[in-house]
Amino acid sequence: MLKLFKLFNNKRLFILLITLVMFIVVMGFSLGTRKSLSWPENFLRDTTGFVQNLFYKPAGYVAGFFQDIGNLHDLAEENERLKILAAQYARDKAIYNFTNADNERYKVLLDFKEAQKKLYDYELHIAQVISLVTEPNNSSVVIDLGLKDGIKPNMSVISPEGMVGVISQVSNFTSTVKLMTMMDINDPNSQPPIAGTALNKEQDSFGMIESYDPQSGLLEMNKIPVGDPIAAGDTIISKGSGGVYPRGLTIGTVKSVQEGAYGYTSTALIEPSANFQDWKDLFVVFTEERVE
């Protein structure tokens, strides 16, 4: 017993003993099954959560702000790419439309050329229209064929719809086409008259297309003999006589037939088949003796 009191009199040993006992008690308390936290644990957890909330939320806002800026930059780049793609699509679509339209036009021209070749002994050389003049005293077009291509004055020029005019001037690389709308029997510089006939009545019908009336927009076919079966609605084509115009070129459609003043001849008013506007391509007619 005396030794025990002496042991308690040693302060360091006493404190160590008390600390060991408390540690054992705390360990036992912590390892045991509990339904709630102690107040020191609650205090520590609440304090830690408050500090975390105090610092982490602003940090999250700042990080989110910079992330939003990065997203806006990516969105702007994506919009730019989409704009470029849209512009490229619009360009490609326009190119496709133009190419498709050209292909359709060339197909019509090729079919027309092949059909004419089977019907008559002449060749058609396609030419592109460079310019168009529609002045009252100078209705003409310029095409991209010239002397180097075998073009000569008075060659006939047609469109798939019908007769357009004749070559009036030729240079090395271009030619001028005087339109039928310039035909005037009283003008010595006018193109030669066209000997015409009604389609499917070639053996019985004949007349000379000599003038164009700008007021009515109709051609005048004169010197039609009495008893000629020509009638309104007939298609007028070139007869091929005279050595200038090949036979079979479509001129237009008869609108009316009028008897002459003395009853010896008649005059037919003809609506031209060619529209005389917005041409892109025309054909120059090469007869057999002019093909080089």
Short mmCIF file of C-alpha atoms in Angstrom, two decimals:
data_model
loop_
_atom_site.label_atom_id
_atom_site.label_comp_id
_atom_site.label_asym_id
_atom_site.label_seq_id
_atom_site.Cartn_x
_atom_site.Cartn_y
_atom_site.Cartn_z
CA MET A 1 0.00 0.00 0.00
CA LEU A 2 2.84 2.31 0.86
CA LYS A 3 4.35 1.65 -2.57
CA LEU A 4 1.04 2.55 -4.23
CA PHE A 5 0.90 5.92 -2.46
CA LYS A 6 4.47 6.53 -3.47
CA LEU A 7 3.49 5.78 -7.06
CA PHE A 8 0.69 8.37 -6.93
CA ASN A 9 3.09 10.86 -5.51
CA ASN A 10 5.05 10.63 -8.81
CA LYS A 11 3.16 13.27 -10.94
CA ARG A 12 4.50 12.26 -14.32
CA LEU A 13 3.61 8.68 -13.85
CA PHE A 14 0.18 9.64 -12.58
CA ILE A 15 -0.59 11.83 -15.58
CA LEU A 16 0.56 9.10 -17.96
CA LEU A 17 -1.67 6.60 -16.24
CA ILE A 18 -4.71 8.92 -16.41
CA THR A 19 -4.05 9.61 -20.11
CA LEU A 20 -3.81 5.93 -20.87
CA VAL A 21 -7.09 5.24 -19.10
CA MET A 22 -8.85 8.05 -21.00
CA PHE A 23 -7.43 6.83 -24.31
CA ILE A 24 -8.74 3.35 -23.63
CA VAL A 25 -12.16 4.76 -22.69
CA VAL A 26 -12.28 6.91 -25.84
CA MET A 27 -11.21 4.03 -28.03
CA GLY A 28 -13.87 1.87 -26.58
CA PHE A 29 -16.44 4.58 -27.06
CA SER A 30 -15.43 5.17 -30.69
CA LEU A 31 -15.34 1.51 -31.62
CA GLY A 32 -18.72 0.83 -30.14
CA THR A 33 -22.00 0.98 -32.05
CA ARG A 34 -23.48 4.49 -31.98
CA LYS A 35 -26.56 6.04 -33.47
CA SER A 36 -25.36 9.66 -33.29
CA LEU A 37 -22.16 11.68 -33.26
CA SER A 38 -20.77 13.30 -30.15
CA TRP A 39 -20.90 17.07 -29.87
CA PRO A 40 -17.16 17.47 -30.61
CA GLU A 41 -17.59 15.43 -33.77
CA ASN A 42 -20.67 17.43 -34.74
CA PHE A 43 -18.83 20.68 -34.12
CA LEU A 44 -15.82 19.58 -36.13
CA ARG A 45 -17.92 18.35 -39.05
CA ASP A 46 -20.10 21.49 -39.17
CA THR A 47 -17.06 23.73 -39.01
CA THR A 48 -15.35 21.80 -41.81
CA GLY A 49 -18.50 21.91 -43.98
CA PHE A 50 -18.90 25.66 -43.47
CA VAL A 51 -15.30 26.32 -44.45
CA GLN A 52 -15.61 24.10 -47.51
CA ASN A 53 -18.83 25.80 -48.56
CA LEU A 54 -17.21 29.18 -48.03
CA PHE A 55 -14.31 28.47 -50.38
CA TYR A 56 -15.58 25.83 -52.80
CA LYS A 57 -18.68 27.64 -54.09
CA PRO A 58 -16.85 30.78 -55.32
CA ALA A 59 -14.18 28.53 -56.78
CA GLY A 60 -16.92 26.57 -58.57
CA TYR A 61 -18.45 29.78 -59.91
CA VAL A 62 -15.11 30.98 -61.23
CA ALA A 63 -14.37 27.61 -62.82
CA GLY A 64 -17.85 27.54 -64.38
CA PHE A 65 -17.41 31.08 -65.71
CA PHE A 66 -14.21 30.19 -67.52
CA GLN A 67 -15.77 26.98 -68.77
CA ASP A 68 -18.71 28.98 -70.18
CA ILE A 69 -16.25 31.31 -71.93
CA GLY A 70 -14.55 28.27 -73.47
CA ASN A 71 -17.93 26.89 -74.56
CA LEU A 72 -18.85 30.24 -76.16
CA HIS A 73 -15.59 30.24 -78.06
CA ASP A 74 -16.22 26.69 -79.30
CA LEU A 75 -19.78 27.65 -80.24
CA ALA A 76 -18.56 30.67 -82.21
CA GLU A 77 -16.08 28.49 -84.11
CA GLU A 78 -18.79 25.94 -84.84
CA ASN A 79 -21.13 28.70 -86.10
CA GLU A 80 -18.34 29.97 -88.34
CA ARG A 81 -17.83 26.50 -89.79
CA LEU A 82 -21.57 26.14 -90.34
CA LYS A 83 -21.70 29.50 -92.15
CA ILE A 84 -18.85 28.41 -94.42
CA LEU A 85 -20.58 25.10 -95.13
CA ALA A 86 -23.86 26.91 -95.89
CA ALA A 87 -22.08 29.28 -98.28
CA GLN A 88 -20.32 26.38 -99.98
CA TYR A 89 -23.62 24.52 -100.29
CA ALA A 90 -25.32 27.56 -101.84
CA ARG A 91 -22.43 27.94 -104.29
CA ASP A 92 -22.42 24.25 -105.19
CA LYS A 93 -26.19 24.29 -105.59
CA ALA A 94 -25.99 27.27 -107.95
CA ILE A 95 -23.21 25.61 -109.94
CA TYR A 96 -25.26 22.42 -110.13
CA ASN A 97 -28.33 24.32 -111.33
CA PHE A 98 -26.33 26.14 -114.01
CA THR A 99 -24.62 22.93 -115.11
CA ASN A 100 -27.89 21.03 -115.19
CA ALA A 101 -29.55 23.79 -117.21
CA ASP A 102 -26.63 23.84 -119.65
CA ASN A 103 -26.79 20.06 -120.02
CA GLU A 104 -30.50 20.20 -120.74
CA ARG A 105 -29.99 22.99 -123.28
CA TYR A 106 -27.15 21.15 -125.01
CA LYS A 107 -29.23 17.98 -125.12
CA VAL A 108 -32.04 19.87 -126.89
CA LEU A 109 -29.54 21.42 -129.31
CA LEU A 110 -27.92 18.06 -130.02
CA ASP A 111 -31.25 16.36 -130.61
CA PHE A 112 -32.28 19.18 -132.95
CA LYS A 113 -28.97 19.01 -134.82
CA GLU A 114 -29.22 15.25 -135.31
CA ALA A 115 -32.84 15.49 -136.44
CA GLN A 116 -32.03 18.20 -139.01
CA LYS A 117 -29.05 16.21 -140.25
CA LYS A 118 -31.28 13.24 -140.99
CA LEU A 119 -33.80 15.38 -142.88
CA TYR A 120 -31.57 17.57 -145.04
CA ASP A 121 -28.10 17.55 -146.58
CA TYR A 122 -26.46 20.23 -144.51
CA GLU A 123 -24.46 20.55 -141.31
CA LEU A 124 -25.15 22.74 -138.31
CA HIS A 125 -22.23 24.37 -136.51
CA ILE A 126 -23.10 25.58 -133.05
CA ALA A 127 -22.07 29.11 -132.09
CA GLN A 128 -22.31 31.04 -128.86
CA VAL A 129 -23.88 34.49 -128.87
CA ILE A 130 -21.42 37.17 -127.78
CA SER A 131 -23.67 40.21 -127.97
CA LEU A 132 -27.17 41.24 -129.02
CA VAL A 133 -28.23 44.56 -130.59
CA THR A 134 -31.94 45.37 -130.81
CA GLU A 135 -31.90 48.91 -132.16
CA PRO A 136 -34.71 49.79 -134.60
CA ASN A 137 -32.32 50.15 -137.54
CA ASN A 138 -29.78 47.56 -136.48
CA SER A 139 -31.15 44.32 -135.07
CA SER A 140 -28.24 41.90 -135.03
CA VAL A 141 -26.26 39.45 -132.93
CA VAL A 142 -22.56 38.66 -132.84
CA ILE A 143 -21.45 35.03 -132.64
CA ASP A 144 -18.07 33.44 -131.82
CA LEU A 145 -17.49 31.81 -135.24
CA GLY A 146 -15.61 33.55 -138.05
CA LEU A 147 -13.47 33.07 -141.12
CA LYS A 148 -11.27 30.54 -139.34
CA ASP A 149 -14.39 28.38 -138.90
CA GLY A 150 -15.44 28.63 -142.55
CA ILE A 151 -18.15 31.24 -142.01
CA LYS A 152 -19.15 33.25 -145.10
CA PRO A 153 -21.65 36.08 -145.76
CA ASN A 154 -25.29 35.12 -146.40
CA MET A 155 -25.01 31.83 -144.51
CA SER A 156 -28.28 31.11 -142.72
CA VAL A 157 -28.42 31.19 -138.92
CA ILE A 158 -31.13 29.35 -137.03
CA SER A 159 -32.23 28.46 -133.51
CA PRO A 160 -34.03 25.24 -132.53
CA GLU A 161 -37.28 27.22 -132.89
CA GLY A 162 -36.66 28.53 -136.40
CA MET A 163 -34.92 30.92 -138.78
CA VAL A 164 -33.02 33.79 -137.12
CA GLY A 165 -31.24 35.62 -139.94
CA VAL A 166 -28.17 35.57 -142.18
CA ILE A 167 -24.47 36.29 -141.76
CA SER A 168 -23.88 39.90 -142.82
CA GLN A 169 -20.28 40.54 -141.73
CA VAL A 170 -17.40 38.18 -140.99
CA SER A 171 -14.07 38.67 -139.20
CA ASN A 172 -11.44 36.10 -138.33
CA PHE A 173 -13.01 35.08 -135.03
CA THR A 174 -16.57 36.53 -134.99
CA SER A 175 -19.51 37.12 -137.29
CA THR A 176 -22.50 39.46 -137.31
CA VAL A 177 -25.94 38.02 -137.91
CA LYS A 178 -28.57 40.33 -139.39
CA LEU A 179 -31.94 39.31 -137.99
CA MET A 180 -35.05 38.62 -140.05
CA THR A 181 -36.67 41.53 -138.25
CA MET A 182 -34.55 43.76 -140.52
CA MET A 183 -36.09 42.42 -143.75
CA ASP A 184 -37.44 45.26 -145.89
CA ILE A 185 -38.27 44.96 -149.57
CA ASN A 186 -37.60 48.68 -150.00
CA ASP A 187 -34.14 48.57 -148.40
CA PRO A 188 -31.35 47.67 -150.85
CA ASN A 189 -29.17 46.59 -147.92
CA SER A 190 -31.75 44.15 -146.62
CA GLN A 191 -31.07 40.43 -146.66
CA PRO A 192 -32.32 38.53 -149.72
CA PRO A 193 -35.99 37.44 -149.73
CA ILE A 194 -36.73 33.89 -148.64
CA ALA A 195 -38.52 31.52 -151.01
CA GLY A 196 -41.05 29.79 -148.77
CA THR A 197 -43.63 27.03 -148.88
CA ALA A 198 -46.17 25.48 -146.55
CA LEU A 199 -45.08 22.29 -144.76
CA ASN A 200 -46.73 19.19 -146.27
CA LYS A 201 -47.83 21.34 -149.24
CA GLU A 202 -44.38 21.77 -150.77
CA GLN A 203 -45.43 20.84 -154.29
CA ASP A 204 -48.42 23.17 -154.37
CA SER A 205 -47.48 26.20 -152.28
CA PHE A 206 -45.00 29.02 -152.93
CA GLY A 207 -44.34 32.63 -151.93
CA MET A 208 -41.56 35.12 -151.21
CA ILE A 209 -40.94 36.32 -147.66
CA GLU A 210 -39.72 39.87 -148.25
CA SER A 211 -40.57 42.14 -145.31
CA TYR A 212 -41.07 42.33 -141.56
CA ASP A 213 -43.63 44.65 -139.99
CA PRO A 214 -42.30 45.89 -136.63
CA GLN A 215 -45.75 47.17 -135.65
CA SER A 216 -47.47 43.80 -135.91
CA GLY A 217 -44.34 41.68 -135.38
CA LEU A 218 -45.22 39.62 -138.47
CA LEU A 219 -43.39 38.66 -141.65
CA GLU A 220 -45.04 39.27 -145.02
CA MET A 221 -45.04 36.49 -147.60
CA ASN A 222 -45.94 37.95 -150.99
CA LYS A 223 -46.40 36.72 -154.57
CA ILE A 224 -48.53 33.76 -153.50
CA PRO A 225 -50.30 32.57 -156.69
CA VAL A 226 -54.05 32.24 -157.02
CA GLY A 227 -55.31 28.85 -155.88
CA ASP A 228 -52.36 28.27 -153.53
CA PRO A 229 -53.57 25.98 -150.69
CA ILE A 230 -51.71 27.97 -148.02
CA ALA A 231 -53.97 28.66 -145.03
CA ALA A 232 -53.89 30.03 -141.50
CA GLY A 233 -52.10 27.66 -139.13
CA ASP A 234 -49.70 26.30 -141.75
CA THR A 235 -46.01 26.09 -140.89
CA ILE A 236 -43.87 27.96 -143.42
CA ILE A 237 -40.43 26.57 -144.30
CA SER A 238 -37.76 27.64 -146.74
CA LYS A 239 -38.19 26.06 -150.18
CA GLY A 240 -34.49 25.97 -150.97
CA SER A 241 -34.62 27.76 -154.34
CA GLY A 242 -32.50 30.84 -155.02
CA GLY A 243 -29.18 29.45 -153.78
CA VAL A 244 -29.07 31.40 -150.51
CA TYR A 245 -31.33 29.64 -148.01
CA PRO A 246 -31.20 25.84 -147.63
CA ARG A 247 -34.52 24.06 -147.84
CA GLY A 248 -36.48 23.01 -144.80
CA LEU A 249 -35.63 25.88 -142.43
CA THR A 250 -38.63 26.73 -140.26
CA ILE A 251 -39.77 30.32 -140.74
CA GLY A 252 -43.01 30.64 -138.80
CA THR A 253 -46.75 30.04 -138.68
CA VAL A 254 -49.37 31.60 -140.95
CA LYS A 255 -51.67 33.94 -139.03
CA SER A 256 -53.83 35.01 -141.97
CA VAL A 257 -53.96 35.05 -145.79
CA GLN A 258 -55.14 38.17 -147.61
CA GLU A 259 -56.01 38.47 -151.30
CA GLY A 260 -54.03 41.02 -153.30
CA ALA A 261 -55.45 44.27 -154.69
CA TYR A 262 -55.96 42.91 -158.22
CA GLY A 263 -56.77 39.34 -157.27
CA TYR A 264 -53.71 37.88 -158.98
CA THR A 265 -51.69 37.07 -155.85
CA SER A 266 -52.17 36.79 -152.12
CA THR A 267 -50.18 37.86 -149.07
CA ALA A 268 -49.72 35.74 -145.97
CA LEU A 269 -48.85 37.20 -142.58
CA ILE A 270 -46.47 34.93 -140.70
CA GLU A 271 -45.58 34.89 -137.03
CA PRO A 272 -41.84 34.05 -136.75
CA SER A 273 -40.97 30.88 -134.87
CA ALA A 274 -37.77 32.36 -133.40
CA ASN A 275 -38.36 34.59 -130.40
CA PHE A 276 -35.53 37.05 -131.24
CA GLN A 277 -34.40 37.44 -127.64
CA ASP A 278 -32.21 35.91 -124.93
CA TRP A 279 -30.23 33.61 -127.21
CA LYS A 280 -27.23 31.78 -125.80
CA ASP A 281 -26.50 29.42 -128.68
CA LEU A 282 -27.35 29.49 -132.38
CA PHE A 283 -26.59 27.31 -135.40
CA VAL A 284 -24.87 28.33 -138.62
CA VAL A 285 -26.11 26.26 -141.56
CA PHE A 286 -23.35 24.76 -143.73
CA THR A 287 -24.64 23.42 -147.03
CA GLU A 288 -22.70 20.68 -148.75
CA GLU A 289 -20.80 23.02 -151.07
CA ARG A 290 -19.84 25.26 -148.12
CA VAL A 291 -18.57 22.59 -145.76
CA GLU A 292 -14.78 22.86 -145.50
#
